[in-house]
Amino acid sequence: MADTGKVDQPYTPPPLWYKDAIVYQIHVRTFYDSNGDGVGDFQGLIQKLDYIQNLGVTAIWLLPFYPSPLKDDGYDISDYNSIHPSYGTLDDFRAFLQEAHRRGLHVITEAVVNHTSDQHPWFQESRSSKDNPRRNWYVWSDTDDRYRGVRIIFVDTELSNWSWDPVSKAYYWHRFFSHQPDLNFDNPEVCEAVWNILKFWMEMGVDGMRLDAVPYLVEREGTSCENLPETHEILKFLRKRVDEYFPNRMLLAEANQWPSDVRPYFGEGDECHMAFHFPLMPRMFMGIQLEDRKPIVDILQQTPAIPDMCQWAIFLRNHDELTLEMVTDEERDYMYDSYAKDSSMRINVGIRRRLAPLLDNDRRKIELMNGLLMSLSGTPIVYYGDEIGMGDNIYLGDRKGVRTPMQWSGGWTGGFSLADPERLYSPVVSNIMYCPQAVNVISEQRSAHSLLSWMKLLIRTRRKVKAFGSGTTEFLHPENHRVLAYVRKLGSETILVVNNLSASAQAVEIDLRKFRGAIPVEMSGGSIFPRIGELPYLLTLGPYQFFWFRLRRI
Ligand code: GLC
């Protein structure tokens, strides 16, 4: 398929920008309301770009901001080429993009293309009659027994992947909510339409796009309808077009799968540039709960190598539940038991809580987890509000509890909006530990010891190390399994990372003979540690403490 459409290419980001990026994930709706209507908007986001730049991150990932009935917070899109009116206009988006780029911040937006909203004109046409030219844009069936055995993702709300459409008197296929019919990627017109969505936003200048729910594009009888070869063909087609028209832009796969099934989404460097590492995330939480490095090391050792220009996206929390799809049944029970005793904390196959409450608001655990996020292999993503230790509201329903207004200051609306608190799109977190009076940006900016100040230091330190983004990772195997140690290396740069995953002080002896003669320099304060010799290197660490050492050869 050759595309003949002209492309206006105003801008090219630097090659491989995503490999050294630090991403900040934001929902426009939740960040800052500039016009007092109770809903965050692009003008508000523009006003907060200095904050984001000052945090030290290098890229912003925005959740869907397109016209939508908002039954899945915007993942149900009814128009791909516009902006939801409550967030602003296309001109506001352009202004945001320009202001972000001016500050050196790359922008990643969402391509939710597995499905549309049932309010999208494509679906309205498709359902209108069996001979409508768009009939074949969705997956229709006279019966609901095709693709039997395919798992249901939103198990708390959906009983089947098929829903009956009373208008056209047939069933349509959907992997998510029943108001999100799946597009039919067997239809080349759909593939072209999806390319046009990517082209529209890339022409405007977005640096990368997250491909939502990418394993589910194609359906085949007798399979799980996930990760099919035909799905990979479509990704190769889209990637080819992107490379042709928009060099250095990035595609990020949301494939919540085991590492061996995610690996093909990178192809031979001809599918997605990046993919989330879903199975790693729960294992980091398991690691500190068990006080044992095994879950983390095991999953990373099972992770296949990826092409040089590709990169993993790693994260602690995001806008969804802490998913437990990529763990064993036993591990899931352990996670629920450790992190979600109250059933209101659970949703679908996961846990709907934010980072700080998950970690008992224990500053040492929060620091350790962020330390792992910033030093393990991959591009780290920080979820908005987690840099100040925001809390959640598990009683809000669906995943709304982790999408409450950003807390800028100590007022009733947390400084998010000038509207009355009742008018906000969501209540602000109001419990005594995490309410805006207890947790907010302004007060954390005043203290050099706040979590926010500490996060800035961590991010700045990470940015000094090229090896964290692009280097190799070698796990070390000290006898003390409560300690997780690894070496990140790129060219002559060698970084030793040592983490105490336990709640008690630990001593550890590490075999560092191959670095004999080097001097470890602790990176947060620049202190010199004893030169590495022949004997096992002895370190002591306080509860949940971690060190990053630059190994200096003299
Ligand atoms: C992705 C999104 C999630 C959304 C779903 C359906 O998994 O992360 O928020 O509900 O897709 O679009």
XYZ file of C-alpha atoms and ligand atoms in Angstrom:
566
model
C 0.000 0.000 0.000
C 1.565 3.286 -1.040
C 0.399 6.485 0.516
C 0.178 9.390 -1.829
C -1.000 11.967 0.703
C 1.334 14.936 1.067
C 2.875 15.314 4.467
C 3.803 18.565 6.081
C 6.899 17.763 8.123
C 7.745 20.767 10.217
C 9.968 19.177 12.810
C 12.325 16.266 13.445
C 13.284 15.217 16.965
C 16.848 13.985 17.564
C 17.471 10.294 16.814
C 16.838 7.862 19.665
C 15.581 10.668 21.944
C 13.345 8.148 23.710
C 16.259 6.001 24.896
C 17.508 8.642 27.315
C 14.136 10.120 28.123
C 12.445 10.437 31.496
C 8.716 10.541 30.922
C 6.068 12.290 33.015
C 2.572 10.886 32.497
C -0.263 13.393 32.704
C -3.972 13.561 32.121
C -4.899 17.063 30.873
C -8.185 16.760 32.749
C -6.492 16.218 36.091
C -3.572 18.633 35.942
C -4.630 22.283 36.055
C -7.876 24.089 35.306
C -7.193 27.534 33.790
C -10.779 28.688 33.279
C -12.469 27.709 36.515
C -14.911 25.183 35.063
C -13.642 22.383 37.263
C -11.857 20.465 34.473
C -8.169 20.630 33.595
C -7.325 22.039 30.157
C -4.466 22.702 27.746
C -4.087 26.347 28.786
C -3.710 25.114 32.339
C -1.134 22.562 31.289
C 0.832 25.270 29.487
C 0.939 27.269 32.714
C 2.441 24.282 34.482
C 5.131 23.467 31.922
C 7.772 25.285 33.957
C 7.004 22.964 36.860
C 7.411 19.936 34.604
C 10.648 21.230 33.133
C 11.934 21.985 36.596
C 11.164 18.460 37.723
C 13.842 17.450 35.245
C 11.824 15.071 33.092
C 12.407 15.222 29.346
C 9.088 14.046 27.901
C 5.377 14.228 28.583
C 2.913 11.433 27.857
C -0.660 12.674 27.638
C -3.697 10.467 28.138
C -6.396 10.768 25.436
C -7.711 14.316 25.059
C -9.937 13.799 22.002
C -13.701 14.239 21.711
C -15.276 11.364 23.592
C -18.354 10.461 25.618
C -15.799 9.886 28.418
C -17.197 6.543 29.475
C -13.624 5.254 29.649
C -12.004 8.587 30.480
C -11.267 9.326 26.825
C -10.110 5.857 25.710
C -13.493 5.808 23.982
C -12.793 8.202 21.115
C -15.531 9.677 18.942
C -13.283 11.920 16.804
C -9.566 11.286 16.310
C -8.671 14.632 14.787
C -9.840 17.084 17.367
C -9.728 18.082 21.032
C -12.402 17.460 23.637
C -14.051 20.883 24.072
C -13.598 20.871 27.834
C -9.801 20.663 27.350
C -9.567 23.423 24.718
C -9.069 23.636 20.973
C -6.591 22.387 18.402
C -4.925 25.790 18.619
C -4.493 25.307 22.356
C -2.918 21.923 21.652
C -0.563 23.463 19.096
C 0.401 26.153 21.597
C 1.058 23.469 24.216
C 3.234 21.490 21.803
C 5.224 24.543 20.878
C 5.748 25.548 24.497
C 6.739 22.008 25.458
C 9.243 21.791 22.606
C 10.628 25.227 23.488
C 11.483 23.804 26.903
C 13.118 20.718 25.425
C 10.211 18.460 26.388
C 9.124 15.773 23.933
C 5.451 14.947 23.675
C 3.875 11.478 23.437
C 0.160 11.187 22.700
C -2.274 8.297 22.502
C -3.254 6.292 19.464
C -6.218 4.272 20.710
C -6.849 2.313 17.536
C -7.939 -1.159 18.575
C -11.413 0.262 19.167
C -13.453 3.444 18.913
C -16.357 4.748 20.942
C -19.731 3.447 19.802
C -20.485 7.154 19.264
C -17.819 7.469 16.567
C -19.418 8.247 13.180
C -17.627 5.191 11.727
C -19.515 2.911 14.086
C -22.763 4.795 13.623
C -22.447 4.242 9.877
C -21.293 0.665 10.279
C -24.289 -0.293 12.413
C -26.777 1.630 10.274
C -27.199 -1.154 7.719
C -25.593 -4.363 6.549
C -24.728 -2.809 3.197
C -23.276 0.403 4.491
C -19.783 0.912 2.969
C -18.385 1.077 6.507
C -20.129 -2.148 7.625
C -16.886 -4.018 7.386
C -14.950 -1.516 9.517
C -15.963 -3.355 12.687
C -16.147 -7.038 13.600
C -19.754 -8.236 13.195
C -21.289 -11.636 13.641
C -24.762 -13.201 13.547
C -23.892 -15.314 16.552
C -21.934 -14.725 19.720
C -20.038 -17.996 19.636
C -17.109 -17.082 17.427
C -13.639 -16.771 19.002
C -14.739 -18.837 21.958
C -12.404 -18.926 24.917
C -10.854 -15.515 24.306
C -10.319 -13.968 27.726
C -12.345 -11.019 28.937
C -10.168 -8.130 30.072
C -12.612 -6.022 32.078
C -13.891 -8.987 34.073
C -15.650 -6.797 36.625
C -18.021 -5.282 34.063
C -18.167 -7.402 30.902
C -19.680 -10.869 30.534
C -18.713 -11.420 26.916
C -16.513 -9.978 24.183
C -19.636 -9.833 21.995
C -22.514 -7.386 22.407
C -25.843 -7.359 20.649
C -26.519 -4.274 18.565
C -30.280 -3.735 18.440
C -29.914 -1.279 15.546
C -28.317 -3.651 13.057
C -29.489 -6.835 14.743
C -26.073 -8.451 14.949
C -23.283 -8.935 17.471
C -20.136 -6.809 17.472
C -16.770 -7.700 18.957
C -15.124 -5.684 21.756
C -12.154 -6.543 23.969
C -12.892 -3.770 26.455
C -16.153 -2.076 27.461
C -19.209 -2.871 25.322
C -19.284 0.798 24.259
C -15.844 0.305 22.649
C -16.367 -1.768 19.462
C -13.145 -3.181 17.976
C -12.104 -1.962 14.550
C -11.664 -4.616 11.874
C -8.000 -4.572 10.898
C -8.594 -7.168 8.189
C -10.038 -4.279 6.235
C -7.255 -2.320 4.458
C -9.401 0.815 4.665
C -9.176 0.618 8.449
C -5.375 0.357 8.273
C -5.278 3.444 6.067
C -7.618 5.306 8.408
C -5.358 4.452 11.340
C -2.298 5.650 9.436
C -4.146 8.898 8.810
C -4.641 9.326 12.567
C -0.920 8.891 13.186
C -0.111 11.197 10.301
C -2.462 13.915 11.573
C -0.757 14.142 14.971
C 2.780 13.578 13.759
C 2.343 16.303 11.180
C 1.386 18.579 14.012
C 4.659 17.659 15.684
C 4.090 15.029 18.355
C 7.295 13.103 19.024
C 5.795 9.752 19.767
C 2.545 7.853 20.070
C 1.477 5.166 22.504
C -0.353 2.396 20.675
C -3.079 1.415 23.104
C -4.145 -2.222 23.474
C -2.011 -3.293 20.548
C -2.084 -7.114 20.997
C -5.779 -7.260 20.144
C -5.910 -5.732 16.668
C -6.702 -8.931 14.753
C -8.994 -11.897 15.534
C -8.632 -15.476 14.275
C -10.755 -18.529 15.091
C -9.093 -21.071 17.354
C -6.549 -18.624 18.794
C -6.420 -16.366 21.858
C -6.853 -13.444 19.434
C -3.757 -11.893 20.983
C -0.312 -11.229 19.448
C -1.269 -12.750 16.100
C 1.190 -12.623 13.174
C -1.352 -10.493 11.276
C -1.219 -7.911 14.084
C 2.541 -7.714 13.656
C 2.108 -7.219 9.914
C -0.082 -4.190 10.585
C 2.475 -2.730 12.954
C 5.196 -3.217 10.341
C 3.043 -1.396 7.842
C 2.483 1.549 10.206
C 6.142 1.667 11.214
C 7.260 1.757 7.590
C 5.041 4.728 6.945
C 6.245 6.504 10.086
C 9.895 6.010 9.125
C 9.203 7.189 5.616
C 7.423 10.386 6.587
C 8.425 11.137 10.154
C 11.979 10.053 10.948
C 12.883 9.743 14.622
C 9.289 9.710 15.841
C 8.545 6.926 18.272
C 5.882 4.213 18.601
C 5.280 2.764 22.065
C 3.420 -0.536 22.373
C 0.987 -1.113 25.206
C 1.174 -4.895 25.212
C 0.396 -6.286 28.641
C 2.022 -9.657 27.952
C 4.913 -11.885 29.014
C 8.367 -10.696 27.875
C 8.638 -13.410 25.226
C 5.321 -12.281 23.719
C 6.241 -8.599 23.907
C 9.595 -9.136 22.203
C 8.011 -9.479 18.720
C 6.485 -5.981 19.094
C 9.988 -4.607 18.546
C 10.356 -6.786 15.444
C 13.843 -6.508 14.011
C 13.676 -2.809 14.802
C 10.833 -2.532 12.300
C 7.764 -2.479 14.578
C 7.578 -0.417 17.763
C 10.531 1.531 19.125
C 9.371 0.987 22.671
C 7.133 -1.314 24.692
C 6.058 -1.276 28.318
C 7.585 -3.916 30.549
C 4.385 -4.933 32.363
C 5.635 -8.053 34.207
C 8.518 -6.193 35.853
C 6.281 -3.740 37.698
C 4.427 -6.073 40.123
C 7.711 -7.905 40.742
C 9.305 -4.737 42.056
C 6.480 -4.526 44.587
C 6.929 -8.234 45.334
C 10.665 -7.784 45.765
C 10.382 -5.233 48.560
C 7.528 -7.080 50.219
C 9.392 -10.398 50.209
C 12.666 -8.611 50.948
C 14.201 -10.685 48.198
C 15.702 -9.792 44.833
C 14.555 -13.011 43.156
C 11.304 -11.822 41.502
C 13.048 -8.834 39.917
C 16.159 -10.681 38.770
C 14.170 -13.654 37.468
C 11.870 -11.619 35.251
C 14.677 -9.481 33.876
C 16.765 -12.535 33.145
C 13.821 -14.037 31.264
C 13.502 -10.860 29.212
C 14.916 -11.343 25.723
C 17.387 -8.861 24.265
C 15.898 -6.182 22.038
C 17.352 -4.387 19.002
C 19.774 -1.547 19.820
C 17.498 1.248 18.752
C 14.631 -0.096 20.872
C 13.855 0.543 24.502
C 11.675 -0.732 27.344
C 9.309 1.660 29.087
C 9.288 0.967 32.819
C 6.968 2.347 35.473
C 5.744 1.923 39.026
C 2.206 3.209 38.624
C -0.005 4.610 35.904
C -3.602 5.658 35.288
C -4.852 2.049 35.362
C -4.938 -0.528 38.111
C -1.631 -2.075 39.164
C -2.190 -4.956 36.797
C -1.666 -8.493 38.015
C -2.299 -10.188 34.701
C 1.373 -11.048 34.200
C 1.958 -12.960 37.444
C 1.197 -16.532 38.507
C -1.954 -17.310 40.541
C 0.163 -17.736 43.637
C 1.940 -14.437 43.094
C -1.405 -12.701 42.530
C -2.726 -13.983 45.854
C 0.429 -12.742 47.515
C 0.092 -9.305 45.912
C -3.581 -8.968 46.883
C -2.805 -10.103 50.376
C 0.107 -7.693 50.729
C -1.203 -4.639 48.924
C -5.012 -4.883 48.692
C -6.528 -6.409 51.817
C -9.621 -4.203 51.451
C -11.713 -5.436 48.520
C -12.388 -1.810 47.439
C -8.722 -1.662 46.488
C -9.200 -4.347 43.835
C -10.520 -3.993 40.329
C -10.502 -6.421 37.412
C -7.188 -8.265 37.751
C -5.340 -5.636 39.713
C -5.076 -3.035 42.450
C -6.347 0.520 42.125
C -3.984 2.416 44.377
C -1.288 5.020 44.033
C 2.366 4.590 44.851
C 2.516 6.333 48.249
C -0.457 4.498 49.827
C 0.775 1.185 48.384
C 4.051 1.740 50.188
C 2.415 2.792 53.504
C 3.609 6.328 52.819
C 7.021 5.070 53.924
C 9.461 7.596 52.532
C 12.287 5.045 52.477
C 10.278 2.576 50.401
C 9.106 5.325 48.051
C 12.696 6.418 47.532
C 13.929 2.881 46.963
C 11.227 2.110 44.407
C 11.956 5.320 42.539
C 15.655 4.518 42.731
C 14.979 1.175 41.041
C 12.773 2.860 38.453
C 15.543 5.282 37.554
C 18.412 2.789 37.485
C 17.030 -0.404 35.947
C 17.179 -0.876 32.212
C 14.579 1.167 30.327
C 13.010 4.597 30.054
C 11.305 5.486 33.346
C 7.800 6.895 33.488
C 6.648 8.900 36.495
C 2.897 9.141 37.029
C 1.731 12.671 37.806
C 1.407 13.333 41.517
C 3.645 10.428 42.532
C 6.586 12.844 42.666
C 4.887 14.575 45.622
C 3.485 11.383 47.188
C -0.178 11.953 46.334
C -2.785 9.572 47.723
C -5.823 7.966 46.111
C -9.533 7.437 46.738
C -10.446 3.785 46.403
C -14.165 4.549 46.761
C -14.515 6.549 43.553
C -15.305 3.642 41.239
C -13.502 2.170 38.224
C -9.960 3.616 38.110
C -11.030 7.145 39.040
C -9.389 6.944 42.443
C -5.903 7.327 40.932
C -6.967 10.184 38.635
C -7.902 12.848 41.183
C -6.871 16.522 40.764
C -3.181 17.351 41.016
C -2.453 18.948 44.382
C -0.664 22.241 43.816
C -1.392 23.958 47.108
C -3.259 23.553 50.384
C -6.687 24.979 49.451
C -10.009 23.133 49.125
C -9.376 22.315 45.469
C -5.698 21.672 46.055
C -4.964 24.723 43.916
C -6.157 22.728 40.902
C -9.039 25.050 40.041
C -10.793 28.268 41.027
C -14.139 26.489 40.791
C -16.014 25.508 43.932
C -14.778 22.121 45.127
C -18.188 20.546 44.384
C -17.828 21.471 40.745
C -14.562 19.654 40.086
C -14.647 16.709 37.660
C -13.589 14.620 40.665
C -13.347 15.226 44.387
C -9.870 16.045 45.635
C -8.371 13.409 47.931
C -9.593 14.465 51.344
C -8.291 12.005 53.932
C -6.052 13.307 56.641
C -2.831 11.771 55.337
C -3.022 12.757 51.693
C -5.361 15.780 51.487
C -3.953 18.943 49.873
C -3.175 20.398 53.291
C -0.853 17.453 53.910
C 0.516 16.869 50.391
C 0.995 19.642 47.865
C 3.560 21.088 45.495
C 4.007 24.494 47.129
C 4.896 23.188 50.546
C 7.211 20.560 49.042
C 8.951 23.252 47.025
C 9.725 25.057 50.266
C 11.601 22.163 51.796
C 14.910 20.850 50.519
C 14.024 17.535 52.158
C 10.595 16.976 50.673
C 9.880 14.042 48.371
C 9.587 16.495 45.484
C 13.043 17.956 46.129
C 14.462 14.477 46.493
C 12.833 13.333 43.233
C 14.362 16.302 41.412
C 17.776 15.361 42.687
C 17.278 11.738 41.685
C 16.152 12.716 38.192
C 19.058 15.128 37.768
C 21.498 12.470 38.868
C 20.015 9.946 36.479
C 20.318 12.405 33.610
C 24.063 12.617 34.144
C 24.404 8.893 33.405
C 24.123 7.776 29.787
C 24.486 4.146 30.853
C 21.076 4.183 32.586
C 19.286 4.816 29.301
C 21.419 2.887 26.845
C 23.873 0.754 28.782
C 24.074 -2.947 29.502
C 22.872 -4.467 32.788
C 24.775 -7.159 34.626
C 23.266 -8.596 37.791
C 25.660 -9.446 40.612
C 25.030 -12.391 42.901
C 26.011 -11.582 46.472
C 25.056 -14.191 49.016
C 22.733 -11.783 50.813
C 19.598 -12.116 48.689
C 17.966 -9.116 50.340
C 20.367 -7.005 48.344
C 19.846 -6.356 44.648
C 23.054 -5.243 42.943
C 23.796 -4.595 39.301
C 26.254 -2.868 37.041
C 25.097 -0.538 34.269
C 27.745 0.074 31.650
C 28.133 2.098 28.506
C 31.549 2.622 26.932
C 33.914 3.742 29.676
C 31.057 4.658 32.023
C 30.409 2.059 34.742
C 27.763 2.466 37.414
C 27.316 0.105 40.345
C 23.837 0.081 41.878
C 23.241 -1.578 45.247
C 19.741 -1.746 46.771
C 18.671 -3.049 50.153
C 15.171 -4.421 49.579
C 14.600 -5.082 53.265
C 13.249 -3.194 56.270
C 16.374 -3.906 58.311
C 20.022 -2.907 57.967
C 22.065 -5.278 55.818
C 25.714 -6.029 55.198
C 26.691 -7.380 51.816
C 29.874 -8.683 50.250
C 30.046 -8.216 46.528
C 32.529 -9.785 44.172
C 33.865 -6.784 42.280
C 37.231 -8.241 41.316
C 36.788 -7.386 37.710
C 36.732 -3.708 38.699
C 39.880 -4.039 40.792
C 41.621 -0.701 41.226
C 38.495 1.380 40.583
C 37.209 3.873 43.126
C 33.457 3.941 43.798
C 32.145 7.503 43.970
C 28.692 7.742 45.533
C 26.646 9.779 43.109
C 24.213 11.758 45.267
C 26.931 13.368 47.399
C 30.195 12.675 45.564
C 31.810 10.802 48.497
C 34.770 8.580 47.732
C 34.523 4.975 48.946
C 37.461 2.612 49.470
C 39.242 1.418 46.350
C 38.103 -1.972 45.031
C 40.644 -4.728 45.644
C 40.858 -8.503 45.505
C 38.634 -9.193 48.499
C 34.836 -9.166 48.352
C 33.689 -5.546 48.588
C 31.885 -4.950 51.880
C 29.003 -2.507 52.079
C 26.469 -1.850 54.792
C 23.063 -0.405 53.984
C 20.315 0.953 56.210
C 16.684 -0.169 55.778
C 15.589 0.268 52.137
C 18.762 2.198 51.411
C 20.366 2.233 47.998
C 23.603 3.514 46.490
C 24.576 4.513 42.985
C 28.355 4.491 42.545
C 30.286 5.722 39.569
C 33.335 3.475 39.293
C 36.260 5.785 38.671
C 39.451 4.377 37.284
C 42.540 6.356 38.074
C -5.741 0.692 27.856
C -5.781 1.911 28.764
C -6.988 1.829 29.655
C -8.234 1.700 28.822
C -8.120 0.516 27.856
C -9.234 0.503 26.861
O -5.474 -0.464 28.553
O -4.596 2.028 29.477
O -7.080 2.938 30.511
O -9.366 1.535 29.635
O -6.922 0.583 27.123
O -9.060 1.527 25.933
